[in-house]
Short mmCIF file of C-alpha atoms in Angstrom, two decimals:
data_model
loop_
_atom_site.label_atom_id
_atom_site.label_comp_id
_atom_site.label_asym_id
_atom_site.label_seq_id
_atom_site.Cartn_x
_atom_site.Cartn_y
_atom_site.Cartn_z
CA UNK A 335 0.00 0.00 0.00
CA UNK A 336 1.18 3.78 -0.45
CA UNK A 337 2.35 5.61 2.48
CA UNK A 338 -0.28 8.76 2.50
CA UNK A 339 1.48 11.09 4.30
CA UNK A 340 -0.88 13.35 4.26
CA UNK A 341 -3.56 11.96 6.21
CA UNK A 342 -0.92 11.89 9.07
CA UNK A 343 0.59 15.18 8.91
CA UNK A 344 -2.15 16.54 11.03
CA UNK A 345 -1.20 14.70 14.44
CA UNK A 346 0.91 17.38 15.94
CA UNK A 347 0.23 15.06 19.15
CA UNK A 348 1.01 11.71 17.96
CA UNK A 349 4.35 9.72 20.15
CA UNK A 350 3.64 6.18 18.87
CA UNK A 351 3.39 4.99 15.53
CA UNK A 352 4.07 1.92 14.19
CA UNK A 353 3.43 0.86 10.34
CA UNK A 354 6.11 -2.17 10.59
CA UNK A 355 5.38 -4.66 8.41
CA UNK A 356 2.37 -3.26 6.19
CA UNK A 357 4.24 -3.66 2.67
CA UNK A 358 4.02 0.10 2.67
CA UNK A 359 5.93 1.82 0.02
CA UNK A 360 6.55 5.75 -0.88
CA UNK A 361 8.66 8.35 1.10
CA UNK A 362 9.09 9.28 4.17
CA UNK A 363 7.49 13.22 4.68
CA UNK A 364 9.50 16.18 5.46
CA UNK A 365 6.23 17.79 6.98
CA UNK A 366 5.96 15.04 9.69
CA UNK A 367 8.60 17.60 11.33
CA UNK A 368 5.61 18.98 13.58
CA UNK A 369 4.75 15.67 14.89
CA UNK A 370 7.06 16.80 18.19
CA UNK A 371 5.98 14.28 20.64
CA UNK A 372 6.98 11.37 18.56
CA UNK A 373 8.29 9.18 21.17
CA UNK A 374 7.89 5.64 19.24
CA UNK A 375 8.44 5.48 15.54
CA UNK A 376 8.98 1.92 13.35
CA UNK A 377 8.34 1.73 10.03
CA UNK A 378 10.29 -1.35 9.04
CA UNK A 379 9.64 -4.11 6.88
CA UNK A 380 7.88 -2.09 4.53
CA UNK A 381 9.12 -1.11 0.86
CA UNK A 382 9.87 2.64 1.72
CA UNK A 383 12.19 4.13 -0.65
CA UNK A 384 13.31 7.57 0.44
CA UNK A 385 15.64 9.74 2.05
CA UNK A 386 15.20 10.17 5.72
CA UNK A 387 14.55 13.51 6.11
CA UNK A 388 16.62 16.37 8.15
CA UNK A 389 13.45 18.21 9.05
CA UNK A 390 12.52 15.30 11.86
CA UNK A 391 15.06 17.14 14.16
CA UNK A 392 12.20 18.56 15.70
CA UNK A 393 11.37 15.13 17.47
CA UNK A 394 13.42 15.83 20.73
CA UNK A 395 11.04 13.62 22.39
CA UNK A 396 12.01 10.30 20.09
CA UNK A 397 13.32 7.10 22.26
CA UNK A 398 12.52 4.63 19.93
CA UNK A 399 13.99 4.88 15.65
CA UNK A 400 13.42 1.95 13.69
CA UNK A 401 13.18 1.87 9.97
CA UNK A 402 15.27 -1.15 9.31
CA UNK A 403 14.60 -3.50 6.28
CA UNK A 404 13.35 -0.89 3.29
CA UNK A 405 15.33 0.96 0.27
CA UNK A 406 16.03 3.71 2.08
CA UNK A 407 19.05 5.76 0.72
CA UNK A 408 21.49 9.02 1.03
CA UNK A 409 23.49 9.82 4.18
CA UNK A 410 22.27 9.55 7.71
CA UNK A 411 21.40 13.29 8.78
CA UNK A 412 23.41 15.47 11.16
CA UNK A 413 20.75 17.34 12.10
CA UNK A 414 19.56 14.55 14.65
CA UNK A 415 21.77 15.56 16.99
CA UNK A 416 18.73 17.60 18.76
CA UNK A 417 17.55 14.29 19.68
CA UNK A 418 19.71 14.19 22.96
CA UNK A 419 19.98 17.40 24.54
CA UNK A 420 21.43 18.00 28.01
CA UNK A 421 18.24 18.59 29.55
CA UNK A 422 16.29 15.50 28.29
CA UNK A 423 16.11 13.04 30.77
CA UNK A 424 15.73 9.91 28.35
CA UNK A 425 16.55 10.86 24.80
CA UNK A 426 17.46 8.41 21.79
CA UNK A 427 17.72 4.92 23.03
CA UNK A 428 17.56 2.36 20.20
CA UNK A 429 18.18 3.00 16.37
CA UNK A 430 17.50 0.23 14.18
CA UNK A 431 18.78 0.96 10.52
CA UNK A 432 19.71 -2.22 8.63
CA UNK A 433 18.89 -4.04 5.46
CA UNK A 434 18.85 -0.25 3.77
CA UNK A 435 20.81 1.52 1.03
CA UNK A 436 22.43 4.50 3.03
CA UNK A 437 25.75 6.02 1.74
CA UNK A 438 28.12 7.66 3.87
CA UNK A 439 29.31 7.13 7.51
CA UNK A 440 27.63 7.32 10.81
CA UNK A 441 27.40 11.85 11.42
CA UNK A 442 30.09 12.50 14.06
CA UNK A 443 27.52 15.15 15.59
CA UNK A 444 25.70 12.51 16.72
CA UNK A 445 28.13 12.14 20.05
CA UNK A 446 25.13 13.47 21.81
CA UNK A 447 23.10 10.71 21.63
CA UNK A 448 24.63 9.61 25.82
CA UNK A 449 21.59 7.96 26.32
CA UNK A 450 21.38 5.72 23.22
CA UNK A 451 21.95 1.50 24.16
CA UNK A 452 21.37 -0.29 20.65
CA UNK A 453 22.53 1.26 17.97
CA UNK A 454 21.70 -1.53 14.76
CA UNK A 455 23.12 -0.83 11.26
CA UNK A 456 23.64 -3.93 9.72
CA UNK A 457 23.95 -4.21 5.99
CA UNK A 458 22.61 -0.75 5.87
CA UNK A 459 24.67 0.40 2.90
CA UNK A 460 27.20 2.42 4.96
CA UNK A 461 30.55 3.31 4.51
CA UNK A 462 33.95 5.23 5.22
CA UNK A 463 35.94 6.09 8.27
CA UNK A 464 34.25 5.30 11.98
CA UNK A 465 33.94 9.08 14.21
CA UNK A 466 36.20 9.24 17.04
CA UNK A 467 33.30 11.38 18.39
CA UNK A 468 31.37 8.61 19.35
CA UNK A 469 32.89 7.34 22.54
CA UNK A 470 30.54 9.53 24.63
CA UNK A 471 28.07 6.88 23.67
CA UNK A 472 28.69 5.41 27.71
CA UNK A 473 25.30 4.22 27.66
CA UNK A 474 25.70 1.81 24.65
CA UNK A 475 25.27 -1.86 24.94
CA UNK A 476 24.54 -3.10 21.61
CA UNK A 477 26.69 -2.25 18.54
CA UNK A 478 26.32 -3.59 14.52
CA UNK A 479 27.89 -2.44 11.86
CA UNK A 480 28.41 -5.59 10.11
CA UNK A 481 27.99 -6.14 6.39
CA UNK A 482 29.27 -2.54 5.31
CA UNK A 483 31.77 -0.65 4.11
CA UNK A 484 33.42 0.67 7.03
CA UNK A 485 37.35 1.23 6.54
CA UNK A 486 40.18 2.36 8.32
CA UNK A 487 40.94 1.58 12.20
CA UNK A 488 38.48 1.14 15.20
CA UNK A 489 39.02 4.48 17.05
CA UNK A 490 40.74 3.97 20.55
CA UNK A 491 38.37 6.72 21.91
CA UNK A 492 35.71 4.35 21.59
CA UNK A 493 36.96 2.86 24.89
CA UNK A 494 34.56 5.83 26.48
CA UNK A 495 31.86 2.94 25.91
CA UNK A 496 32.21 1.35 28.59
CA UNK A 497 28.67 -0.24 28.79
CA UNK A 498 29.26 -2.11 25.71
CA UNK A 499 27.80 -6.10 25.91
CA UNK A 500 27.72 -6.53 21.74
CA UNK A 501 30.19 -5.12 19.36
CA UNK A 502 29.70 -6.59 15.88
CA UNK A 503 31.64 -5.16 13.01
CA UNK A 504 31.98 -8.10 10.91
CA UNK A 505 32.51 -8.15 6.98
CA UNK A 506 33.97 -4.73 6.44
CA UNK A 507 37.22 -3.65 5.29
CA UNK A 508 38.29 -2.07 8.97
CA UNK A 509 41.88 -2.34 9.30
CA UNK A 510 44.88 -1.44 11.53
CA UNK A 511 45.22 -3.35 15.15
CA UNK A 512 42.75 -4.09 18.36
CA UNK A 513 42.73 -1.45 20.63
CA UNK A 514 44.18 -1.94 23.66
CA UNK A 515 41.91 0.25 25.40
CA UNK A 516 39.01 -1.44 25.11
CA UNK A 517 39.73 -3.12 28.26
CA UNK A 518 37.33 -0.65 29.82
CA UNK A 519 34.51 -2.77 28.30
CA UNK A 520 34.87 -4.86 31.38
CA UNK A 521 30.96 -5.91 30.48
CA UNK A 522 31.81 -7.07 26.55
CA UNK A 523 30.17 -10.83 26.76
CA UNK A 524 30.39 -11.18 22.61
CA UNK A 525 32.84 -9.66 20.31
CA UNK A 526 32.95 -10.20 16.07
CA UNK A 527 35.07 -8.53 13.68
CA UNK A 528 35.73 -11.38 11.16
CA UNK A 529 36.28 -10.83 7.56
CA UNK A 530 38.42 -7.60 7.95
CA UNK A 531 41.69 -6.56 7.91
CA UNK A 532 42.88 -6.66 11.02
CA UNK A 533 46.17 -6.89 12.14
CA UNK A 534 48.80 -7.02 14.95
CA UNK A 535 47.55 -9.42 17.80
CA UNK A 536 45.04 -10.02 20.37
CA UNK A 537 45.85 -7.24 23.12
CA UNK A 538 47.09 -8.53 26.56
CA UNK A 539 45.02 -6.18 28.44
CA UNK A 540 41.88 -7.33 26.69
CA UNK A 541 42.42 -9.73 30.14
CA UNK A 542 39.94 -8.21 31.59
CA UNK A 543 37.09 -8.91 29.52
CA UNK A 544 36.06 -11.83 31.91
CA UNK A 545 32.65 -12.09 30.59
CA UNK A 546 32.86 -13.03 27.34
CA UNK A 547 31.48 -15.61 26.08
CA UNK A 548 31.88 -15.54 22.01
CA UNK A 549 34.81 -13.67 20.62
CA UNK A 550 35.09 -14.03 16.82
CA UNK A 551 37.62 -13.10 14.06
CA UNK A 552 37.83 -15.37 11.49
CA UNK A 553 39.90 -14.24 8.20
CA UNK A 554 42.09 -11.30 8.91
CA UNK A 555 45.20 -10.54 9.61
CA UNK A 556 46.16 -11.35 13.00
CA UNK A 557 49.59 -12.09 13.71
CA UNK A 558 51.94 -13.12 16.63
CA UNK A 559 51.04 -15.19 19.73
CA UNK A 560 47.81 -16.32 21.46
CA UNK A 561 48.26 -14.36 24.91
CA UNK A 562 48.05 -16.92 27.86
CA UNK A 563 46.34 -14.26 29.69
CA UNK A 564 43.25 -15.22 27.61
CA UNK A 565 42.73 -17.95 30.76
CA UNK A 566 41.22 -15.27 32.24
CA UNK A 567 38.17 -15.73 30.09
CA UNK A 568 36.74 -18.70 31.95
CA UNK A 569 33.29 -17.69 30.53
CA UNK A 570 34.08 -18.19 26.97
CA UNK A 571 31.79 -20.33 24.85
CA UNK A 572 32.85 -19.51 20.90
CA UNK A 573 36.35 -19.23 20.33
CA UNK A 574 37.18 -18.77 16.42
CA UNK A 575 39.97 -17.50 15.02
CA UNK A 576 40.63 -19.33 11.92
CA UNK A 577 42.34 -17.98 9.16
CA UNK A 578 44.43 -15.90 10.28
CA UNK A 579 48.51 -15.92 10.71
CA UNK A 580 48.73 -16.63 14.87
CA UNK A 581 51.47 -18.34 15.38
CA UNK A 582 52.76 -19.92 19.06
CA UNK A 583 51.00 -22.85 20.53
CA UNK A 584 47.77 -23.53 22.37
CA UNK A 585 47.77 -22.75 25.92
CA UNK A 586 47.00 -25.44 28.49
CA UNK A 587 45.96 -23.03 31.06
CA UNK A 588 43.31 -22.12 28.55
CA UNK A 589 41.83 -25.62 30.84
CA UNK A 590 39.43 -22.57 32.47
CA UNK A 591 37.81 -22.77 29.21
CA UNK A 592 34.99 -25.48 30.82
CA UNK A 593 31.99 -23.82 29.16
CA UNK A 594 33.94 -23.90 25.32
CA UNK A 595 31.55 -25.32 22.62
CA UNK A 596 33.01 -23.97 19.69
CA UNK A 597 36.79 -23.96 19.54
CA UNK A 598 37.97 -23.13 15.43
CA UNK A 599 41.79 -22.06 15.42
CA UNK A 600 42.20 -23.55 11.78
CA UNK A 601 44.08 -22.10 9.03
CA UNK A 602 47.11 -20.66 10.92
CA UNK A 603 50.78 -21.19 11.97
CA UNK A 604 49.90 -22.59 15.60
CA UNK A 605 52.44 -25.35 16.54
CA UNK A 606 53.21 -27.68 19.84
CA UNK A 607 50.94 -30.32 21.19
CA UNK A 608 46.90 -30.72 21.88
CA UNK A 609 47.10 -29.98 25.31
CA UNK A 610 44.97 -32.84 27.71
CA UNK A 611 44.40 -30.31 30.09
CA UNK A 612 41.57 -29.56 27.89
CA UNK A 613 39.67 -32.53 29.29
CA UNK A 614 37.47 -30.19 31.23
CA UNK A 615 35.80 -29.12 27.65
CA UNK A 616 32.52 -31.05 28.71
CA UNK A 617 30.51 -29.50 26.27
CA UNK A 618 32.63 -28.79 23.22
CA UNK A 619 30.75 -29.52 20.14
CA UNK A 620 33.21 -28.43 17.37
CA UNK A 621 37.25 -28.26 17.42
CA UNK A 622 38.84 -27.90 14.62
CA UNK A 623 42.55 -27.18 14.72
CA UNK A 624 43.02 -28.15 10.89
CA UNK A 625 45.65 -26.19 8.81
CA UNK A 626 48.53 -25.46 11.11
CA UNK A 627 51.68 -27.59 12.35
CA UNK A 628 50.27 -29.68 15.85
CA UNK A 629 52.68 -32.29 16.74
CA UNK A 630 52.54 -35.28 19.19
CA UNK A 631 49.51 -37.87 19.41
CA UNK A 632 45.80 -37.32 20.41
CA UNK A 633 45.16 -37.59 23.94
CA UNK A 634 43.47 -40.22 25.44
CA UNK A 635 41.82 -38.16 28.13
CA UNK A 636 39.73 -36.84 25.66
CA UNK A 637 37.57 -39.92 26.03
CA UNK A 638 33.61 -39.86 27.87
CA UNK A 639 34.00 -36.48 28.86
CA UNK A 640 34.24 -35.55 25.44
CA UNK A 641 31.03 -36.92 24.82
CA UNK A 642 29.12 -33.98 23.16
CA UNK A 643 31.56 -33.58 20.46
CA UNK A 644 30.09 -33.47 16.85
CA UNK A 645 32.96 -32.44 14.60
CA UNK A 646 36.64 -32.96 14.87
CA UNK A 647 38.77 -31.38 12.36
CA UNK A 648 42.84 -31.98 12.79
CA UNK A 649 43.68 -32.63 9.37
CA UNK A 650 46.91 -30.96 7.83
CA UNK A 651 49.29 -30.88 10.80
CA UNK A 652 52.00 -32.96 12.19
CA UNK A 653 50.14 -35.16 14.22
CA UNK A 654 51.52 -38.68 15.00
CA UNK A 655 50.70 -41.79 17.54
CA UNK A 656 47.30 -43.62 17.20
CA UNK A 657 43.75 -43.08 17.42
CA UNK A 658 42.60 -43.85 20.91
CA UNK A 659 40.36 -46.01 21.84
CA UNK A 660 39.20 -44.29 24.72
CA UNK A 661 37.24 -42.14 21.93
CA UNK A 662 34.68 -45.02 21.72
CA UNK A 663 32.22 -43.15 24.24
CA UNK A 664 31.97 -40.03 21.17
CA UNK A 665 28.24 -41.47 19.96
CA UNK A 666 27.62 -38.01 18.67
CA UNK A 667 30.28 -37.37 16.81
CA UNK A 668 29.48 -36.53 13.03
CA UNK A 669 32.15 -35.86 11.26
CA UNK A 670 36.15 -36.68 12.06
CA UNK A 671 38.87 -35.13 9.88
CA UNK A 672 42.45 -36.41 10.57
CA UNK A 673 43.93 -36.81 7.31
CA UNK A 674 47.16 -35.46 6.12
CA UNK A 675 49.11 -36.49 9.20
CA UNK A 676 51.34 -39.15 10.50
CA UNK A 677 48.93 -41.47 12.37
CA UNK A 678 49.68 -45.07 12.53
CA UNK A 679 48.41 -48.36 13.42
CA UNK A 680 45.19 -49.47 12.91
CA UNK A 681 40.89 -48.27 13.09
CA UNK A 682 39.74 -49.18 16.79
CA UNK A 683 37.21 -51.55 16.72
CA UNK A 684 35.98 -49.90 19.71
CA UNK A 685 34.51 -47.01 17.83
CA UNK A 686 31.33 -49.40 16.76
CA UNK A 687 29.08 -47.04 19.46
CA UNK A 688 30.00 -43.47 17.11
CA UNK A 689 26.56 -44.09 15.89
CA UNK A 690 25.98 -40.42 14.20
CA UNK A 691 29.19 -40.27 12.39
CA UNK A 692 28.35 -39.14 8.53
CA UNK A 693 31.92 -38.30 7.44
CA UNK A 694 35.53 -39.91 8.48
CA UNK A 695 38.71 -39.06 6.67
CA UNK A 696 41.79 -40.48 7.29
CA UNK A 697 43.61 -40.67 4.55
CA UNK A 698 47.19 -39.70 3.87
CA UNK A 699 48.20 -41.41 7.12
CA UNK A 700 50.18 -44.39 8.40
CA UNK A 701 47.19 -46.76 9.00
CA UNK A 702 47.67 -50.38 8.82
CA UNK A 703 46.40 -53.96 9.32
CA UNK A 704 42.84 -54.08 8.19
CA UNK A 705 39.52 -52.53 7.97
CA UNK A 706 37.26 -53.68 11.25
CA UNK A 707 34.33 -55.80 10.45
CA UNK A 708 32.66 -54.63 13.54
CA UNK A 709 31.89 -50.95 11.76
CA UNK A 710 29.38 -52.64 9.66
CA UNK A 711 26.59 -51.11 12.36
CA UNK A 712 27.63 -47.63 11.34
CA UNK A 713 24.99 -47.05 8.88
CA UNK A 714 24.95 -43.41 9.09
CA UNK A 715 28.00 -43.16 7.15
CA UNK A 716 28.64 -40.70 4.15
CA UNK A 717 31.80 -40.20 2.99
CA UNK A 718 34.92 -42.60 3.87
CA UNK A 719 38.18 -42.59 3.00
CA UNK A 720 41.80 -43.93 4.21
CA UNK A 721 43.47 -43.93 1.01
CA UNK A 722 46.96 -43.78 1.15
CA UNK A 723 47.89 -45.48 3.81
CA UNK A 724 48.98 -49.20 4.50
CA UNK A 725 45.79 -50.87 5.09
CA UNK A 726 45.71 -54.39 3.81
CA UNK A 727 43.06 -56.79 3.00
CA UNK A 728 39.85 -56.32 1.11
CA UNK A 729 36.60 -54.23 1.76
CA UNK A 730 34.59 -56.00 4.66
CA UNK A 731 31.44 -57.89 3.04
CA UNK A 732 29.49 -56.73 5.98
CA UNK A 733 30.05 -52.87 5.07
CA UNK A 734 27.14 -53.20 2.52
CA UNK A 735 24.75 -51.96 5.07
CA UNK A 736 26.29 -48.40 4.70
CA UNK A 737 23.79 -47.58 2.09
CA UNK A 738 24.46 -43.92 2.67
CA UNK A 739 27.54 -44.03 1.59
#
């Protein structure tokens, strides 16, 4: 339906309006300016395809901005910055902006929104360097800019946000190093900036972020060591930094990690052993440390309390000894990628009860002796292979119930 403007412009009175999801399309009016009590305004998930207009400075009043998920275009406007004044007790507390077509960057003059907690402006279109100006946003707890064109460094100033809980800036082109000074966001719980260009390395002081829970940054440009002071975040949960060029080893005293479930470190230059103080991993559900140069064996003390593990990826390192057969309690396991290693000796029969698994790849290997018989009950198989190795005899006759295969 068309957005009549006109038939609102009369409500001089009006602080609540919402139109979301209406499949409204047209423009958003200038004249609405006299509509100064606006307190509550969402028009998203419509088909509006406008400017938003500089006029609606007049709405001192507004709390709630949402007009995410339309065509909106042009530049955010300056003029906004009316809508947190020093004497407004509430002001601008959420904007929601994404899935739009804005150009441009977010208005520096908007530093005066103090009172504003979610600020939402994913895929919105946006662009260019982040404002410095922005760190008196103290009140902030929700941050994403993900999915734009955002360049150049995170400003350090932006440690002034000290209430932050979310900070996404994923898929950008944001580059230069992590700012040590974020360690004032002692209340960060989840962190993503992957698919940037970060460099330098994860900052020591970050230490004190002992709430967080998922810290993501996948494909950058992250260099140097994984800071043992990261045991400090014995909250964490998601743990991915894959792709990236870290170098050093893992840490055992990461062991504080009990609540991991997602541990990627793939794609990297991390070295030493798997250590088994990560036994304590109770509820880890991925780990995948494929891509890099682990030595030694697989540790057997990964055995029953590993038993919520779904995929385990260690293919393409150094890794030698045998598979353990204390692994036989992993009945959820799904898929296990090994290959490209040094493993020798043989398949443990004991692995009959890893009744989910759907993909196993060993090959490239040492392997010998022969295939086990006993596997013939793991019918959820997809995709096998142990080529190149030393296996010897024939194909068991009792594999033909793998009819997924």
């Amino acid at each position: 339906w068309p957005l009549h403007t006109s038939s609102l412009s009369g409500l001089i009175y009006l602080q609540e309006l919402d139109l979301s999801f209406n499949e409204l399309y047209g423009v958003l009016s200038p004249g609405w300016s006299t509509m100064t009590s606006m307190r509550y305004f969402d028009v998203s998930d419509n088909s509006i395809n406008s400017t938003l207009p500089s006029s609606w400075s007049t709405w001192t009043n507004i709390q709630y901005f949402d007009v995410s998920s339309n065509q909106l275009t042009w530049s955010l406007p300056s003029s906004w910055s009316t809508w947190q004044s020093p004497f407004m007790r509430n002001g601008i507390q959420t904007i929601r902006l994404f899935y739009n077509n804005f150009t441009g960057t977010i208005p520096s003059s908007w530093s005066t929104f103090t009172n504003l907690m979610i600020f939402d402006a994913d895929h919105a279109g946006l662009g260019g360097t982040l404002p410095w100006s922005l760190s008196t946003w103290a009140s902030l707890r929700s941050f994403d800019i993900s999915y734009n064109n955002f360049s150049w460094p995170l400003p350090s100033s932006w440690s002034g946000m000290i209430s932050m809980d979310n900070f996404f800036f994923q898929f950008n082109q944001i580059d230069g190093t992590l700012p040590s000074s974020y360690s004032a966001w002692t209340d960060i719980t989840r962190f993503n900036g992957g698919n940037n260009n970060i460099t330098g390395s994860l900052p020591d002081a970050w230490s004190t972020w002992t709430d967080i829970t998922h810290f993501t940054m996948p494909n950058n440009l992250l260099i140097w060591s994984l800071p043992a002071l990261r045991s400090a975040w014995s909250n964490i949960q998601m743990f991915i930094v894959s792709n990236n060029s870290i170098w050093w080893s893992m840490e055992p005293s990461w062991s504080s990690w009990s609540n991991m479930y997602r541990f990627q470190i793939d794609d990297n230059t991390i070295d030493g052993v798997i250590p088994d103080t990560y036994t304590g991993w109770d509820s880890v559900i991925v780990f995948d440390i494929s891509n890099n140069a682990i030595t030694w064996s697989l540790p057997d003390s990964f055995s029953y309390r590993w038993d919520t593990i779904q995929y385990f990826k260690a293919d393409h390192n150094t890794i030698h000894g045998i598979l353990p057969d204390a692994w036989s309690g992993w009945t959820e396991v799904n898929a296990f990628l090994v290959n490209n290693n040094t493993i020798e000796w043989v398949l443990p029969e004991s692995w009959t009860g890893w009744s989910s698994i759907a993909n196993f790849w060993a090959h490239v290997n040492n392997l010998t002796w022969t295939l086990p018989e006993a596997w013939n009950i793991l019918t959820t198989m997809n995709t096998f292979n142990v080529s190149d190795n030393q296996i010897s005899w024939s194909l068991p006759s009792s594999w033909s119930a793998w009819s997924n295969l």
